[in-house]
Short mmCIF file of C-alpha atoms in Angstrom, two decimals:
data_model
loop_
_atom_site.label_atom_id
_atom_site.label_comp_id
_atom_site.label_asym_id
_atom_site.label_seq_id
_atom_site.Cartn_x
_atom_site.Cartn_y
_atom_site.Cartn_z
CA UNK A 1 -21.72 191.69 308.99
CA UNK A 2 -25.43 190.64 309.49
CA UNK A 3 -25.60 188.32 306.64
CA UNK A 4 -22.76 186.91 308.33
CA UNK A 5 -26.07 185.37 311.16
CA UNK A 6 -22.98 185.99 313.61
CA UNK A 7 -24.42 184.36 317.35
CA UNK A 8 -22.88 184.78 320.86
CA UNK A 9 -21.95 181.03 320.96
CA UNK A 10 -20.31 181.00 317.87
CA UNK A 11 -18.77 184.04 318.14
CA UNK A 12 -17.37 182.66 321.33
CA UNK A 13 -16.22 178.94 319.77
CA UNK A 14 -14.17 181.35 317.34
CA UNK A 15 -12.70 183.79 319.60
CA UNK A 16 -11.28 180.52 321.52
CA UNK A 17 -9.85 178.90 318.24
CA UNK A 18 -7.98 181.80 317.22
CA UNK A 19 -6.90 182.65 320.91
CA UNK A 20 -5.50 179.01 320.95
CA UNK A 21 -4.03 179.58 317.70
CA UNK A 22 -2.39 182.69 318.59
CA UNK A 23 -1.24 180.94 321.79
CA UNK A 24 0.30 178.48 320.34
CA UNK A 25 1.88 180.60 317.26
CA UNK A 26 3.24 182.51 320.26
CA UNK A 27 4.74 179.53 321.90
CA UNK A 28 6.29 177.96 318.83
CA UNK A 29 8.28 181.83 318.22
CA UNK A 30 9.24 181.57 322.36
CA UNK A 31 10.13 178.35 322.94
CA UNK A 32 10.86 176.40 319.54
CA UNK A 33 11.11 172.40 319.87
CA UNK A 34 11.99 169.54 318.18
CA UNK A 35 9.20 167.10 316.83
CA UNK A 36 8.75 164.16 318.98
CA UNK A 37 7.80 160.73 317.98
CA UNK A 38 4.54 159.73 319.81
CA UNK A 39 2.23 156.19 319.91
CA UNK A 40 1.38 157.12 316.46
CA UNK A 41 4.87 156.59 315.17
CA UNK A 42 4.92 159.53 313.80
CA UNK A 43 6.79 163.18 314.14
CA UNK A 44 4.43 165.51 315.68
CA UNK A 45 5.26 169.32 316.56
CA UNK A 46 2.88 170.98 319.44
CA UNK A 47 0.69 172.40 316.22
CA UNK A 48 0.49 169.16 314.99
CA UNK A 49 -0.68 167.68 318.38
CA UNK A 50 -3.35 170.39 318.55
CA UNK A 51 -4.49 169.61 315.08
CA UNK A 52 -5.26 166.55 316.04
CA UNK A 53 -6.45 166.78 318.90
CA UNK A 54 -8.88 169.34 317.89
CA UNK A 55 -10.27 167.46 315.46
CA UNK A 56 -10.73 164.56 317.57
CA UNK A 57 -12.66 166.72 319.91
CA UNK A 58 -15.02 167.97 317.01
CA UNK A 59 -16.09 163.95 316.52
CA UNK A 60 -16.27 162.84 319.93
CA UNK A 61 -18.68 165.70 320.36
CA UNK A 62 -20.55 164.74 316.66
CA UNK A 63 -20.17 160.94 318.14
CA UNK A 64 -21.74 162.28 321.78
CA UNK A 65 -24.66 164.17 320.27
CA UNK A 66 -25.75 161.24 318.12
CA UNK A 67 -25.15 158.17 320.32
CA UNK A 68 -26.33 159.99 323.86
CA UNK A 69 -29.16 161.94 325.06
CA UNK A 70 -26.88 163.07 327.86
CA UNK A 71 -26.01 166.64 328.03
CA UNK A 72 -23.30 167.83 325.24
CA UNK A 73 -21.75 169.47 328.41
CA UNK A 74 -20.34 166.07 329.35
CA UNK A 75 -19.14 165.08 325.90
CA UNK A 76 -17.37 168.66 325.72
CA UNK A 77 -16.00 167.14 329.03
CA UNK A 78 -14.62 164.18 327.78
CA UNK A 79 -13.32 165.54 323.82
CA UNK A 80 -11.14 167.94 326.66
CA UNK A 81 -9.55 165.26 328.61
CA UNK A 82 -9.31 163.36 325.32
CA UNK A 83 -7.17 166.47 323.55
CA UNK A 84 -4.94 166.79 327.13
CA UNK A 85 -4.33 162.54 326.35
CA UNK A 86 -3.24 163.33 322.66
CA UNK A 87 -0.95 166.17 324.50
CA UNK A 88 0.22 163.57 326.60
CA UNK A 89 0.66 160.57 324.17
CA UNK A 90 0.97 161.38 320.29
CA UNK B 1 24.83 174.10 307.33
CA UNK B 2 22.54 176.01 310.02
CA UNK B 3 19.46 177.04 308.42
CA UNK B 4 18.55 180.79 308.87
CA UNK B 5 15.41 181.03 311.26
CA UNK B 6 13.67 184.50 310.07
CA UNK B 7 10.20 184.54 310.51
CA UNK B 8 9.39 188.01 309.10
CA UNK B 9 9.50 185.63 306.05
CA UNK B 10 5.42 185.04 306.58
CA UNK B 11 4.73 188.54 305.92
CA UNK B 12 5.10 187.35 302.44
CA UNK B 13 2.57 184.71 302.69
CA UNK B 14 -0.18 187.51 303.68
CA UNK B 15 -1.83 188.35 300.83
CA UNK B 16 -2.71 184.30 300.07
CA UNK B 17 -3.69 184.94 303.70
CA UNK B 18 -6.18 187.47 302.74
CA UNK B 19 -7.36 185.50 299.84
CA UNK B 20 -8.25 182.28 301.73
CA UNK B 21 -9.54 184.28 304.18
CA UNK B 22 -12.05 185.80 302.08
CA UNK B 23 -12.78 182.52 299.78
CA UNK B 24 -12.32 179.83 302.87
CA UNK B 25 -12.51 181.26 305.74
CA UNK B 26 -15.23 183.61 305.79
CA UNK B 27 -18.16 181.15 304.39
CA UNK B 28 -16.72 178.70 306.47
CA UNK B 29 -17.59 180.78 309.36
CA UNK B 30 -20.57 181.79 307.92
CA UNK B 31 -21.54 177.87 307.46
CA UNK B 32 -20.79 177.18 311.11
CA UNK B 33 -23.66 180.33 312.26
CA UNK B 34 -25.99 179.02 310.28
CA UNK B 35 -25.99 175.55 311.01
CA UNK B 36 -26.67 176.58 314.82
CA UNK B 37 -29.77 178.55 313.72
CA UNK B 38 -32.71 178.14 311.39
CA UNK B 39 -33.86 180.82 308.87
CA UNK B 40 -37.34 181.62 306.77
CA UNK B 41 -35.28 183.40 304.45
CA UNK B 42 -35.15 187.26 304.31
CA UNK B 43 -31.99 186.91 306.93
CA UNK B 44 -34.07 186.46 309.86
CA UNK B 45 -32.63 183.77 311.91
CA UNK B 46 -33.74 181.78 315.01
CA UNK B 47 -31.43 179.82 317.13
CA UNK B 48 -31.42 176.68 317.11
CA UNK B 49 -28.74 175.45 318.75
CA UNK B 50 -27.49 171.67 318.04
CA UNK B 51 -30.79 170.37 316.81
CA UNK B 52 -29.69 170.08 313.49
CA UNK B 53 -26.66 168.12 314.08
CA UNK B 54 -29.01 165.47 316.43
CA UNK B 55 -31.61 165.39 313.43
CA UNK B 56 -29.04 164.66 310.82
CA UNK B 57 -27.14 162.33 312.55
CA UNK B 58 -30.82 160.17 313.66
CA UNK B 59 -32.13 160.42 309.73
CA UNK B 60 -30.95 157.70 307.25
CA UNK B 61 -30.59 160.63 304.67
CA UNK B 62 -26.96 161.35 305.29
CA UNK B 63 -26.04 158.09 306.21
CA UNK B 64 -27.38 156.51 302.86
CA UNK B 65 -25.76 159.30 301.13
CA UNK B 66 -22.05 158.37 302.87
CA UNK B 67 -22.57 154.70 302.39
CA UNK B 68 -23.51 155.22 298.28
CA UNK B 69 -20.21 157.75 298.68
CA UNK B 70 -18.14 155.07 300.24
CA UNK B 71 -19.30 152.58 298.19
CA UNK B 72 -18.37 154.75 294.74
CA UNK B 73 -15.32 155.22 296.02
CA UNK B 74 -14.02 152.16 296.85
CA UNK B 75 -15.50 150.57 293.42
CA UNK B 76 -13.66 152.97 291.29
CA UNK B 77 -10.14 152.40 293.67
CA UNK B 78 -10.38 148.97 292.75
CA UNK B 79 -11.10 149.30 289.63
CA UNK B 80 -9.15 152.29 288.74
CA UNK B 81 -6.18 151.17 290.51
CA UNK B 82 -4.82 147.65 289.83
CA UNK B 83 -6.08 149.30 285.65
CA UNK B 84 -3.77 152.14 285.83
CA UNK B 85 -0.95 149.78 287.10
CA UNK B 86 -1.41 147.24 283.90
CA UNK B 87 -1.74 150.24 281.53
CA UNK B 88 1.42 151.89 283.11
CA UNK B 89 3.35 148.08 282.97
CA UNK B 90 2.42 147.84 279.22
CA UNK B 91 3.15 151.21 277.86
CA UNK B 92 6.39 151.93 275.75
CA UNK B 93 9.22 152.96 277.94
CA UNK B 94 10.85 155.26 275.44
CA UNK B 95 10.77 156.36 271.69
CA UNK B 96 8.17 157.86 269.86
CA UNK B 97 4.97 155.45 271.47
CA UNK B 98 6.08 156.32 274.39
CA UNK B 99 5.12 160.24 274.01
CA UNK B 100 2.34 159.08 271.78
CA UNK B 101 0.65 157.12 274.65
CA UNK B 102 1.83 159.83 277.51
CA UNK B 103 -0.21 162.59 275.34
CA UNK B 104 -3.26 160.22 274.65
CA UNK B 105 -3.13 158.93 278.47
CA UNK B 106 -3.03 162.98 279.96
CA UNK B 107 -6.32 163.66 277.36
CA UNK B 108 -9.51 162.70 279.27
CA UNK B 109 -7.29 164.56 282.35
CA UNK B 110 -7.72 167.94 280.34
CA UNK B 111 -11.35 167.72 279.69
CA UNK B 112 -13.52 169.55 282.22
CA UNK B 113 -15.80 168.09 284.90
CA UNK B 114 -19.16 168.94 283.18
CA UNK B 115 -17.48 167.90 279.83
CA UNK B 116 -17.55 164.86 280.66
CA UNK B 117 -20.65 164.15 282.40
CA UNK B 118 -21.96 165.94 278.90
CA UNK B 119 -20.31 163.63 276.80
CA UNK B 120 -21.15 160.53 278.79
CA UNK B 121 -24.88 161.61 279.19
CA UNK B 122 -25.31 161.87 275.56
CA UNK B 123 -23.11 159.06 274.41
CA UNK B 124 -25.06 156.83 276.67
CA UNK B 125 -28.35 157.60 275.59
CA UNK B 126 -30.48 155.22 274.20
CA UNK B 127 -32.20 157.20 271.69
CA UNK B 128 -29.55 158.82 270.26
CA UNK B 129 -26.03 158.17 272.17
CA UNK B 130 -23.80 155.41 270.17
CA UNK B 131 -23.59 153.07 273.61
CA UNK B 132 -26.61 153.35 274.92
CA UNK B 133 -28.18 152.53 271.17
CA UNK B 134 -25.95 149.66 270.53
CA UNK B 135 -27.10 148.48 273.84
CA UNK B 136 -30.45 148.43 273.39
CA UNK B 137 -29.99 146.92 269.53
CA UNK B 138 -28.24 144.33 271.11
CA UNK B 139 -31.21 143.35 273.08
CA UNK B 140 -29.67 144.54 276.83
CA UNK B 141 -32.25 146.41 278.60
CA UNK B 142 -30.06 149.36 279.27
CA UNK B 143 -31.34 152.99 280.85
CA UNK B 144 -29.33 155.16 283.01
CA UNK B 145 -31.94 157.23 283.78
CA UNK B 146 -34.31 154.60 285.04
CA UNK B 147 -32.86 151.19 285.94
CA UNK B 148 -30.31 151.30 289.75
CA UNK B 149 -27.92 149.27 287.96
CA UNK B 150 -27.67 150.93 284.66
CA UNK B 151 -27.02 154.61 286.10
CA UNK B 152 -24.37 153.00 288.75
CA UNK B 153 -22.68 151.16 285.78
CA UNK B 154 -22.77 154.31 283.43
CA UNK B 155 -21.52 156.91 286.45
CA UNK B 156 -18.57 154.05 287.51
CA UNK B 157 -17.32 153.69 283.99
CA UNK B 158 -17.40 157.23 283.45
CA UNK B 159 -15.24 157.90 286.12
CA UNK B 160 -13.12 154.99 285.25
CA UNK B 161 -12.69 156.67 281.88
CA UNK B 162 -11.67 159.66 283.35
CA UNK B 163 -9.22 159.20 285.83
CA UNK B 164 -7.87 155.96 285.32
CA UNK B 165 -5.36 157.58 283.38
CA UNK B 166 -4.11 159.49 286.58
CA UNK B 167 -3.13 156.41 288.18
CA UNK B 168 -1.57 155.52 285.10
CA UNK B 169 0.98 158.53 284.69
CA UNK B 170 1.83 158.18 288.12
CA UNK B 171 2.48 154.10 288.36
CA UNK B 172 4.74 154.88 284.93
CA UNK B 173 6.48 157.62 286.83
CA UNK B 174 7.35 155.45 289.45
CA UNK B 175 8.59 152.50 286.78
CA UNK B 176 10.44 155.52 285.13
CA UNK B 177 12.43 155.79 287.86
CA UNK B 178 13.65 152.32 288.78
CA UNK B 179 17.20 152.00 287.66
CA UNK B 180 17.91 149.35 284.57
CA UNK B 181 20.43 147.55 287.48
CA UNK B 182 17.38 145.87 289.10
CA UNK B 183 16.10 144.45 286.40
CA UNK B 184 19.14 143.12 284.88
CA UNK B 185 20.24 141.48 288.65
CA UNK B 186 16.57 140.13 287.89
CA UNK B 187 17.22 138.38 285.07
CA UNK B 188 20.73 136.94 286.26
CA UNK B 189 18.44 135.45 289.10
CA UNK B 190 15.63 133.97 286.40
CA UNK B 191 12.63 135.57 288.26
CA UNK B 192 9.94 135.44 286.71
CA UNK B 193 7.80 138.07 285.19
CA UNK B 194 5.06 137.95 288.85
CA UNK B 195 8.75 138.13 290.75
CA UNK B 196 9.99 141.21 288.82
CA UNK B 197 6.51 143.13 289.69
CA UNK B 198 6.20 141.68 293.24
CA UNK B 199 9.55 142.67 294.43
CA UNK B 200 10.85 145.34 292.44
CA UNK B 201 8.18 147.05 290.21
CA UNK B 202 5.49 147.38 292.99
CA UNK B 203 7.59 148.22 295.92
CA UNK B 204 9.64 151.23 293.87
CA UNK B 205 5.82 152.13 292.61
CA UNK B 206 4.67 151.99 296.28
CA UNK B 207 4.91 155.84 297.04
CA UNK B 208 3.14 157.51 293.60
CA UNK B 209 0.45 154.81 294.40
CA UNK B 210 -0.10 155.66 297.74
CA UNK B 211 -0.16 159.32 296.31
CA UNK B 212 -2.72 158.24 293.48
CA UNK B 213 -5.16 156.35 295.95
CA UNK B 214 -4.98 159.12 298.16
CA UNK B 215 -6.09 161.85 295.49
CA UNK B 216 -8.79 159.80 293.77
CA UNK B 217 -10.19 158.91 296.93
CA UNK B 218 -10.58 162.20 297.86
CA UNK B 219 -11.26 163.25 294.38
CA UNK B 220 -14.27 160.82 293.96
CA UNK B 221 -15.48 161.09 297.93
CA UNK B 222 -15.97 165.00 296.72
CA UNK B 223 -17.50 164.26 293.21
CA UNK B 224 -20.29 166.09 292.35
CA UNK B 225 -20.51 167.51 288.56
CA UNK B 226 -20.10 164.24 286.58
CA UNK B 227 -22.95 162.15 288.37
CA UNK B 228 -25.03 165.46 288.63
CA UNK B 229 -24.50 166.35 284.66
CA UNK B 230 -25.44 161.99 283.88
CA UNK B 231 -28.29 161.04 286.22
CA UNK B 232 -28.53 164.23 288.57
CA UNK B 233 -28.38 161.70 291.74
CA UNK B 234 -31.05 159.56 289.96
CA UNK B 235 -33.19 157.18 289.37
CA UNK B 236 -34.66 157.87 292.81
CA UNK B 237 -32.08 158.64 295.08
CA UNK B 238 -29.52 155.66 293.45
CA UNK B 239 -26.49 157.85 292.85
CA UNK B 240 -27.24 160.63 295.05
CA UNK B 241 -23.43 161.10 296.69
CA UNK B 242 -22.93 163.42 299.65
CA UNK B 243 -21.99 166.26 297.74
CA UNK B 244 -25.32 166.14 295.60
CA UNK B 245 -27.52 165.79 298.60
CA UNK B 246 -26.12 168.67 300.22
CA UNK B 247 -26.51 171.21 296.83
CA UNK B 248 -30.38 169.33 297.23
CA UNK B 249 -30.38 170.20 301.02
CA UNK B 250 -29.33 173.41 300.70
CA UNK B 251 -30.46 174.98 297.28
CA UNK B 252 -32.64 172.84 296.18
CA UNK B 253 -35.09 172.88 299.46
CA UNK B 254 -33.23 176.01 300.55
CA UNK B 255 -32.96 174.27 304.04
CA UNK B 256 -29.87 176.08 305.22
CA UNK B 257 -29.99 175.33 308.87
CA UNK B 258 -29.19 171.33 308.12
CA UNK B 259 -27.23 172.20 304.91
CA UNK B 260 -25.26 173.64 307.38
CA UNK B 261 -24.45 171.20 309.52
CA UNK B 262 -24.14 168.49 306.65
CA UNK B 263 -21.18 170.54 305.30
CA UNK B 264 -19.75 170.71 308.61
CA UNK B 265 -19.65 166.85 309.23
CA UNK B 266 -18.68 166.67 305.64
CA UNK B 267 -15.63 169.06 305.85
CA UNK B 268 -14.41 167.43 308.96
CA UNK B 269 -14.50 164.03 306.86
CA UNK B 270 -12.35 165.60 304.53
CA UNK B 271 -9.92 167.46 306.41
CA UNK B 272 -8.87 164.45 308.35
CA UNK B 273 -8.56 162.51 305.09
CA UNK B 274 -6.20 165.63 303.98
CA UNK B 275 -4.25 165.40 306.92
CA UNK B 276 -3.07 161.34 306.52
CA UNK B 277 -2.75 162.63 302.86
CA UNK B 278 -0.14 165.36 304.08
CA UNK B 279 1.15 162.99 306.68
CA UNK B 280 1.73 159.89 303.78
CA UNK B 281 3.33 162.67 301.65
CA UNK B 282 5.72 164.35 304.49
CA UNK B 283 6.51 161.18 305.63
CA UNK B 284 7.01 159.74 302.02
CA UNK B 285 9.42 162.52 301.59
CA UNK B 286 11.27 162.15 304.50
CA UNK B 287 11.65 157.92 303.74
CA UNK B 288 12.97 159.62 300.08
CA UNK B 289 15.45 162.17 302.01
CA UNK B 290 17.07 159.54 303.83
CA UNK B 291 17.89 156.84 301.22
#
């Protein structure tokens, strides 16, 4: 696996995307649930939300980095509360 | 009737699993270490944490490269898009023609990528290529490979060529499908020709277009072997789209650290694009389902 370049943080952003995808596969097999319509006006399902949310995390971090010289610490803060808002919301 | 809820049914999907996981997923992780580190080559790496994002994000180089993407793109939308419509309005409906111009229309669809950029490279020539000759006989200083306008013009039209035809076969799907109904309650009503497209033609073609804008944007926001084939991102850096100035990044300087990271931004570009595109189909499906 070394040509892989595998690194502790990495390895660690991984492990945490699959354990949240597990999670949530988990979840969806326990407790199924019915798509709810959100402020997007559209159906979302819990994997749905966390699509979305994720991926609004990964810019408000890109957006962080490149607009701030404030610690990425404190945009990982904010992409966070952002994904529980989606949670919330969508 | 209740569906059946089984999931032991994903076992089945496993082995496309497997296959994305060792085409997709893999590199992707791969991608992801080494834009985090920096390398000499000979698979020594350093860390380097998120300096290359920060560097990217401060140069101009990727942001000249996105605007020159976004501005290819939306060119060859509006080009490509309101063309494909009048070719679709004005082909035969049925009969002989009609297969005739369905068979010519799917032809530039079947040729391959670098096919293209081949023939366009050479027919655009001015030495030799029949366009780029009669160009230059006519007196119109015309060279893709060093005049800004001339390579834009010659990478546009080639795409235009190309894929116009796309939008076509799916706006004349879409006018396949209207019923014969509307058109005769159209004519007991006298509209005219505009009123026929504006309320019946272009709403019933409103889905398939959606689909069509969708896929070409995506198609041309990831185009890479046509321009690279004609003007190989030239003259200067004129047509140098994201996708060529990351193969430059990465092979060409072999500067995999920022490479790196440039894909990354890049894929996340994409993937949300993907997702509105699987959200507009779903949801155009669903709007289908219930009427």
């Amino acid at each position: 696996m070394s040509w892989m370049a595998w690194t502790w943080p990495t390895m660690a952003f991984f492990a945490i995307i699959a354990a949240t995808l597990a999670v949530f596969t988990m979840l969806a097999i326990r407790y199924p649930e019915t798509p709810r319509r959100g402020i997007l006006r559209m159906e979302t399902t819990r994997g749905d939300r966390l699509f979305i949310g994720l991926l609004s995390m990964a810019f408000i971090n890109l957006a962080w980095l490149g607009l701030t010289d404030i610690t990425q610490w404190a945009g990982l803060a904010i992409s966070l509360l952002f994904l529980a808002v989606v949670f919330k919301t969508v | 009737m209740e569906k059946t809820v089984n999931h032991k049914a994903w076992f089945l999907v496993l082995p496309v699993l497997i296959l994305v996981a060792f085409s997709a997923v893999i590199p992707l992780m791969t991608v992801v270490n080494y834009s985090v580190q920096d390398t000499f080559g000979n698979n020594v790496f350093f860390w380097a944490g998120l300096d290359w994002f920060e560097q990217l994000l401060a140069s101009d180089r990727m942001w000249n490269a996105l605007q020159r993407q976004l501005v290819f793109s939306g060119i060859i939308l509006a080009i490509e898009v309101p063309l494909g419509i009048f070719v679709a309005l004005n082909m035969p409906k049925k009969g002989f023609w009609a297969s005739v111009c369905l068979v010519l229309m799917s032809l530039p669809l079947l040729i391959p990528w670098n096919v293209v950029g081949t023939i366009w490279q050479i027919f655009a020539r001015v030495d030799i290529g029949l366009l780029g000759y009669t160009l230059r006989s006519l007196g119109i200083n015309y060279n893709y490979t060093q005049d800004f306008f001339a390579a834009w013009t010659t990478v546009i039209v080639m795409d235009v060529w190309h894929w116009t035809s796309l939008v076509a076969l799916l706006a004349y799907a879409g006018l396949q499908s209207i019923p014969d109904a509307y058109y005769q309650a159209a004519k007991i009503d006298q509209a005219s020709r505009w009123a026929v497209f504006r309320y019946i033609e272009l709403p019933k073609m409103s889905g398939v277009l959606m689909i069509a804008i969708l896929l070409r944007f995506m198609d041309s926001f990831m185009i890479y072997t046509e321009p690279f084939v004609v003007t190989g991102g030239g003259p200067g850096n004129a047509t140098t789209f994201l996708s060529i100035d990351l193969v430059k990044m990465a092979l060409g300087q072999f500067d995999l650290g920022p490479a790196a990271a440039f894909s990354i931004m890049y894929f996340l570009v994409i993937l949300t694009i993907s997702y509105v595109f699987y959200i507009v189909m779903t949801n155009l499906d669903k709007r289908d389902g219930t009427q």
